[in-house]
mmCIF file of C-alpha atoms in Angstrom:
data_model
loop_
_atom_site.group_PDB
_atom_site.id
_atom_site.type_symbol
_atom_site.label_atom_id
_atom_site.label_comp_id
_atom_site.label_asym_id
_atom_site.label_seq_id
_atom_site.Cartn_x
_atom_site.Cartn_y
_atom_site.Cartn_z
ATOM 1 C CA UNK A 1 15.159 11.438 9.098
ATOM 2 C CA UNK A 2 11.259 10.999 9.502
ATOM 3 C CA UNK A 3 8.712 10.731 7.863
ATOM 4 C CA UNK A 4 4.410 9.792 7.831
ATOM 5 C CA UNK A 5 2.345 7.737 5.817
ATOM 6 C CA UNK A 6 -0.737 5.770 6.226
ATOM 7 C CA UNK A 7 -1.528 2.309 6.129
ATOM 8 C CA UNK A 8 -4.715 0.658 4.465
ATOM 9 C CA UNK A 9 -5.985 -2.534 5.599
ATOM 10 C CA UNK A 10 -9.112 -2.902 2.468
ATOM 11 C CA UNK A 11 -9.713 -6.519 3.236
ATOM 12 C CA UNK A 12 -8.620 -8.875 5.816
ATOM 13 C CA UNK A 13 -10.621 -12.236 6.732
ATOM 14 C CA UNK A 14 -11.593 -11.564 10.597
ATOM 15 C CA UNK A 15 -8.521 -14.604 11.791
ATOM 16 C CA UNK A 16 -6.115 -12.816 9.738
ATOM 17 C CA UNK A 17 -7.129 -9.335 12.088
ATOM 18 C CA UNK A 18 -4.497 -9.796 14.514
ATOM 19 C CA UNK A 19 -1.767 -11.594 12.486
ATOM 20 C CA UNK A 20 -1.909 -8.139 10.431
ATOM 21 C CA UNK A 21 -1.458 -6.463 14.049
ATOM 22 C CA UNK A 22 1.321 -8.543 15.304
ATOM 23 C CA UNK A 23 3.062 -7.689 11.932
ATOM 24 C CA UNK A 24 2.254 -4.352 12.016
ATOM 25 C CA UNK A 25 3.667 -3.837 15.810
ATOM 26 C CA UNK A 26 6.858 -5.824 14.920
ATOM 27 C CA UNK A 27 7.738 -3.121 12.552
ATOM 28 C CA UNK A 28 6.701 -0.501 14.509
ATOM 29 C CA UNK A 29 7.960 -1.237 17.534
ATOM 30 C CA UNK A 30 5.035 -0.730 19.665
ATOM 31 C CA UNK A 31 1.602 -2.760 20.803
ATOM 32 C CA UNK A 32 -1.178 -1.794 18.201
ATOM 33 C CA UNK A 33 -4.326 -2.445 18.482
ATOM 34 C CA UNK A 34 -6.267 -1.214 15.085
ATOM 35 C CA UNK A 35 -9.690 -0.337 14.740
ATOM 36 C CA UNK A 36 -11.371 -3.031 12.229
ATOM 37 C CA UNK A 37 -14.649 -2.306 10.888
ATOM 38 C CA UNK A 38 -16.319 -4.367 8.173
ATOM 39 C CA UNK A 39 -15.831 -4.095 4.739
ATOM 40 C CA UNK A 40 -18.947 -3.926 2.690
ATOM 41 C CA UNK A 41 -17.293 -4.347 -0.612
ATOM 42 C CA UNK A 42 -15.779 -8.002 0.346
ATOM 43 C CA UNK A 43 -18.557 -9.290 2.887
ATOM 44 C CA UNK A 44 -17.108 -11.080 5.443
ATOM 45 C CA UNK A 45 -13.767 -9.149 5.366
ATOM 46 C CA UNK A 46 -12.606 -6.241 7.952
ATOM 47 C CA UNK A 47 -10.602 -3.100 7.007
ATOM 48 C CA UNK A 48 -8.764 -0.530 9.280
ATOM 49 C CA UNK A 49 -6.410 2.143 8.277
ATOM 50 C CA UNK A 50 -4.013 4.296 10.732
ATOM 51 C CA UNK A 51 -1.183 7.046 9.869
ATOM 52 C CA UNK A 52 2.141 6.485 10.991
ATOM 53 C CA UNK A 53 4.974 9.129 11.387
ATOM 54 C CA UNK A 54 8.308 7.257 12.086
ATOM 55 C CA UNK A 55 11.777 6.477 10.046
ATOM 56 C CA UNK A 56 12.269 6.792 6.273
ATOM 57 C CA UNK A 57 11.613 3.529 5.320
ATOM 58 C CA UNK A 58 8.249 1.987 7.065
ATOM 59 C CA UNK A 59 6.489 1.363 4.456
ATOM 60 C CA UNK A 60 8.323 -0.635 2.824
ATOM 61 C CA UNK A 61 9.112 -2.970 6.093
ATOM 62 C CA UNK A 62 5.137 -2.859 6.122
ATOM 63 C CA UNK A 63 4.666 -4.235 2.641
ATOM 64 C CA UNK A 64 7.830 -6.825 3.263
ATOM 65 C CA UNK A 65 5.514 -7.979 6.630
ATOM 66 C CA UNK A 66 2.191 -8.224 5.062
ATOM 67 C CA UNK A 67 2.756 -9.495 1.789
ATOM 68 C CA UNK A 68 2.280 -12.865 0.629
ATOM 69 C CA UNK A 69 -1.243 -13.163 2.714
ATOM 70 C CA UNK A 70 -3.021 -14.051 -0.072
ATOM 71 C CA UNK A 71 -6.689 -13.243 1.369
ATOM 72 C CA UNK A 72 -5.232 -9.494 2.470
ATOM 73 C CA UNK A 73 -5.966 -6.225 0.435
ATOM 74 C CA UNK A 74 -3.342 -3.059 1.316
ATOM 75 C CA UNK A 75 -1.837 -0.093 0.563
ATOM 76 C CA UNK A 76 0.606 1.351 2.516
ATOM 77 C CA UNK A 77 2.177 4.952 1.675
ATOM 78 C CA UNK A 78 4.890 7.221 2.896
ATOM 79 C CA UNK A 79 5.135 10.873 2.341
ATOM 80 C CA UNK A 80 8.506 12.191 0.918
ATOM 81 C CA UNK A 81 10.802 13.969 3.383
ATOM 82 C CA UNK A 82 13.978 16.003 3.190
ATOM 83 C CA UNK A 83 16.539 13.186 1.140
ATOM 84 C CA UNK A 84 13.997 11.078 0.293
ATOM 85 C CA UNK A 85 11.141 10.191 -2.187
ATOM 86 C CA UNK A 86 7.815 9.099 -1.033
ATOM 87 C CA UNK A 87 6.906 5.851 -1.600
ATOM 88 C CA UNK A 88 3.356 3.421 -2.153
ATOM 89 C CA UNK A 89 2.957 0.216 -1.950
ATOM 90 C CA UNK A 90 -0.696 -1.844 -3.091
ATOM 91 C CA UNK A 91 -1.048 -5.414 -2.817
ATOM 92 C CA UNK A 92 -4.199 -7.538 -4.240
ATOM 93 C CA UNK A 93 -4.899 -11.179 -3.711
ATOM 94 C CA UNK A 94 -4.576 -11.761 -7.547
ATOM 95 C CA UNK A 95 -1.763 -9.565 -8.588
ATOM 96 C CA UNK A 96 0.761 -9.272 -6.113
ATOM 97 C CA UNK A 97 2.478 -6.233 -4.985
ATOM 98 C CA UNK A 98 3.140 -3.230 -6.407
ATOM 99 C CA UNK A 99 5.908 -0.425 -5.473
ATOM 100 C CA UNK A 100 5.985 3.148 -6.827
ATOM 101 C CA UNK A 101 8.154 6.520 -5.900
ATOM 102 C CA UNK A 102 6.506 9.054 -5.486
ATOM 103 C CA UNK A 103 6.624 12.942 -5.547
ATOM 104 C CA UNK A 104 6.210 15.881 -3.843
ATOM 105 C CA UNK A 105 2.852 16.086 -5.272
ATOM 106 C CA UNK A 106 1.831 12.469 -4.769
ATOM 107 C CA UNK A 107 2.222 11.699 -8.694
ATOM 108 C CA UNK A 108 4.222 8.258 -9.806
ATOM 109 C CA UNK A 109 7.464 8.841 -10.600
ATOM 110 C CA UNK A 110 9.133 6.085 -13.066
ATOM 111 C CA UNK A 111 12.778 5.776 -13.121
ATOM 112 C CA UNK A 112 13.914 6.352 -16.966
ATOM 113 C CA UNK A 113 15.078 2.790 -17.462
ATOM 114 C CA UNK A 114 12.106 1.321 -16.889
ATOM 115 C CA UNK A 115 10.264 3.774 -19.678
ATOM 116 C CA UNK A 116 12.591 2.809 -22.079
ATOM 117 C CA UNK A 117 12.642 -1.171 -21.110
ATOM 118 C CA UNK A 118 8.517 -1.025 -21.908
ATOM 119 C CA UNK A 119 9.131 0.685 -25.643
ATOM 120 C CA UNK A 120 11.583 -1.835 -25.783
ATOM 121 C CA UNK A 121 8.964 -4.611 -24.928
ATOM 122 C CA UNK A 122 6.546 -2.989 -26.847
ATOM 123 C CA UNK A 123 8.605 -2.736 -30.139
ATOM 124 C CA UNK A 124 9.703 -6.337 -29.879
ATOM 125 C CA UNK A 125 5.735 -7.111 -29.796
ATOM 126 C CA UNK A 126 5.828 -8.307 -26.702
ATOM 127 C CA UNK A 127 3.432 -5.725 -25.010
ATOM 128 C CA UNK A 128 1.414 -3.116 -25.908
ATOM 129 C CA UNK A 129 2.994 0.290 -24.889
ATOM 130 C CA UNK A 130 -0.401 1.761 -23.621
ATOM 131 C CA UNK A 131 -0.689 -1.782 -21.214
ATOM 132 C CA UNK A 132 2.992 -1.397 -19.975
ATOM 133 C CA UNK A 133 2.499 2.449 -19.046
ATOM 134 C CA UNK A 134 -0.740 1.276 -17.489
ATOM 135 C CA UNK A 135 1.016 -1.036 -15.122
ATOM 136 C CA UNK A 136 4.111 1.062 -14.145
ATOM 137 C CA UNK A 137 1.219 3.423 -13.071
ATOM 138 C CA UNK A 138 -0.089 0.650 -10.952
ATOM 139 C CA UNK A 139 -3.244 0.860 -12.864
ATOM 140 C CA UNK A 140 -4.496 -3.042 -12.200
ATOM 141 C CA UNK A 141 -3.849 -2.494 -8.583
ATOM 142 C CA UNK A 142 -6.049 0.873 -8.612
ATOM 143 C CA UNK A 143 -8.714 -0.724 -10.502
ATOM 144 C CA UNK A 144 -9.007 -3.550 -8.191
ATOM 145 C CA UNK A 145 -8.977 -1.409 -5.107
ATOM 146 C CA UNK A 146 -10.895 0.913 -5.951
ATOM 147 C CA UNK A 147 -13.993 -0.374 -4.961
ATOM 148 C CA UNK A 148 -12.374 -0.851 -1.235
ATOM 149 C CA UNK A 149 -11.479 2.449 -0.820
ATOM 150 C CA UNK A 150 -14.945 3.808 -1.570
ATOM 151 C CA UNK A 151 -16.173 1.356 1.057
ATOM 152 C CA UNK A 152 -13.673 2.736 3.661
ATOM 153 C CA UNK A 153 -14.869 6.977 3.077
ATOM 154 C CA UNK A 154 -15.293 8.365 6.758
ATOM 155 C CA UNK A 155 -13.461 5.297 8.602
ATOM 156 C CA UNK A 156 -11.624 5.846 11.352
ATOM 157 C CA UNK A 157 -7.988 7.063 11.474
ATOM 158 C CA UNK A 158 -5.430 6.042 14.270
ATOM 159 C CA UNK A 159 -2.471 8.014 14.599
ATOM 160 C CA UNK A 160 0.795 5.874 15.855
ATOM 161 C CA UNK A 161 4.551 6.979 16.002
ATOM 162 C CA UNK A 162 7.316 4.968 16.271
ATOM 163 C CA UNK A 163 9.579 5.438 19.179
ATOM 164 C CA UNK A 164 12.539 6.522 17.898
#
């Protein structure tokens, strides 16, 4: 079972650059070499971006390899496929990673149990229901990339397929 996504490199320190390729090629299998231009919303920090087309299941081995680098903004995506959901990962220096399923369509989907765990949350007075929606939309993680993928409109796009 294949599938494709993409992978977005928003912010990398220029010394991080090929630690992010190494990791990258590890899961893919290959050599990659990515095409890093500068990112003007994070001066001295380099993006790149490249789709992928490969087994169910890359992007998530591509969040497991890059997360944790605390100077490194990404998002990595894969489209859903015949028996499987798509999927989209965002990581921020400040909040960590976050993982959503995704449709047909692109929209989030969240798994019942986790709706009903924020009204839980949220009747206890521990939260505030329209906060806890907000984040199992991933809305933190949006807001703070947002500004990174305006910077990146009309960047290049490498194509790369795992050998299966």
């Amino acid at each position: 079972m294949t599938t494709r996504g993409v992978l977005y490199v928003h912010s990398a320190p220029r010394a991080l650059c090929p630690h992010v390729e190494w990791a990258v090629a590890g899961v893919l299998g290959v050599r990659v070499s990515l095409d890093w231009i500068r990112q003007p919303a994070a001066p001295g920090t380099w993006r790149a971006e490249f789709s992928w087309q490969g087994q169910v299941g890359i992007a998530s081995r591509l969040a497991s390899a890059l997360r944790g680098w605390q100077q490194l903004r990404f998002e990595a995506t894969a489209e859903p496929s015949p028996g499987a959901e798509g999927e989209r990962y965002s990581s921020t220096p400040g909040l960590g990673i976050f993982h959503a399923v995704t449709g047909i369509h692109g929209d989030i989907l969240i798994p019942e149990d986790r709706l009903r765990a924020a009204l839980v949350r949220s009747q206890a007075g521990e939260t505030d229901l329209e906060a806890e929606i907000a984040r199992l939309l991933g809305k933190p993680w949006d807001d703070e990339l947002e500004p990174f993928r305006h910077a990146g409109e009309g960047a290049p796009v490498r194509w790369l397929h795992q050998v299966v």
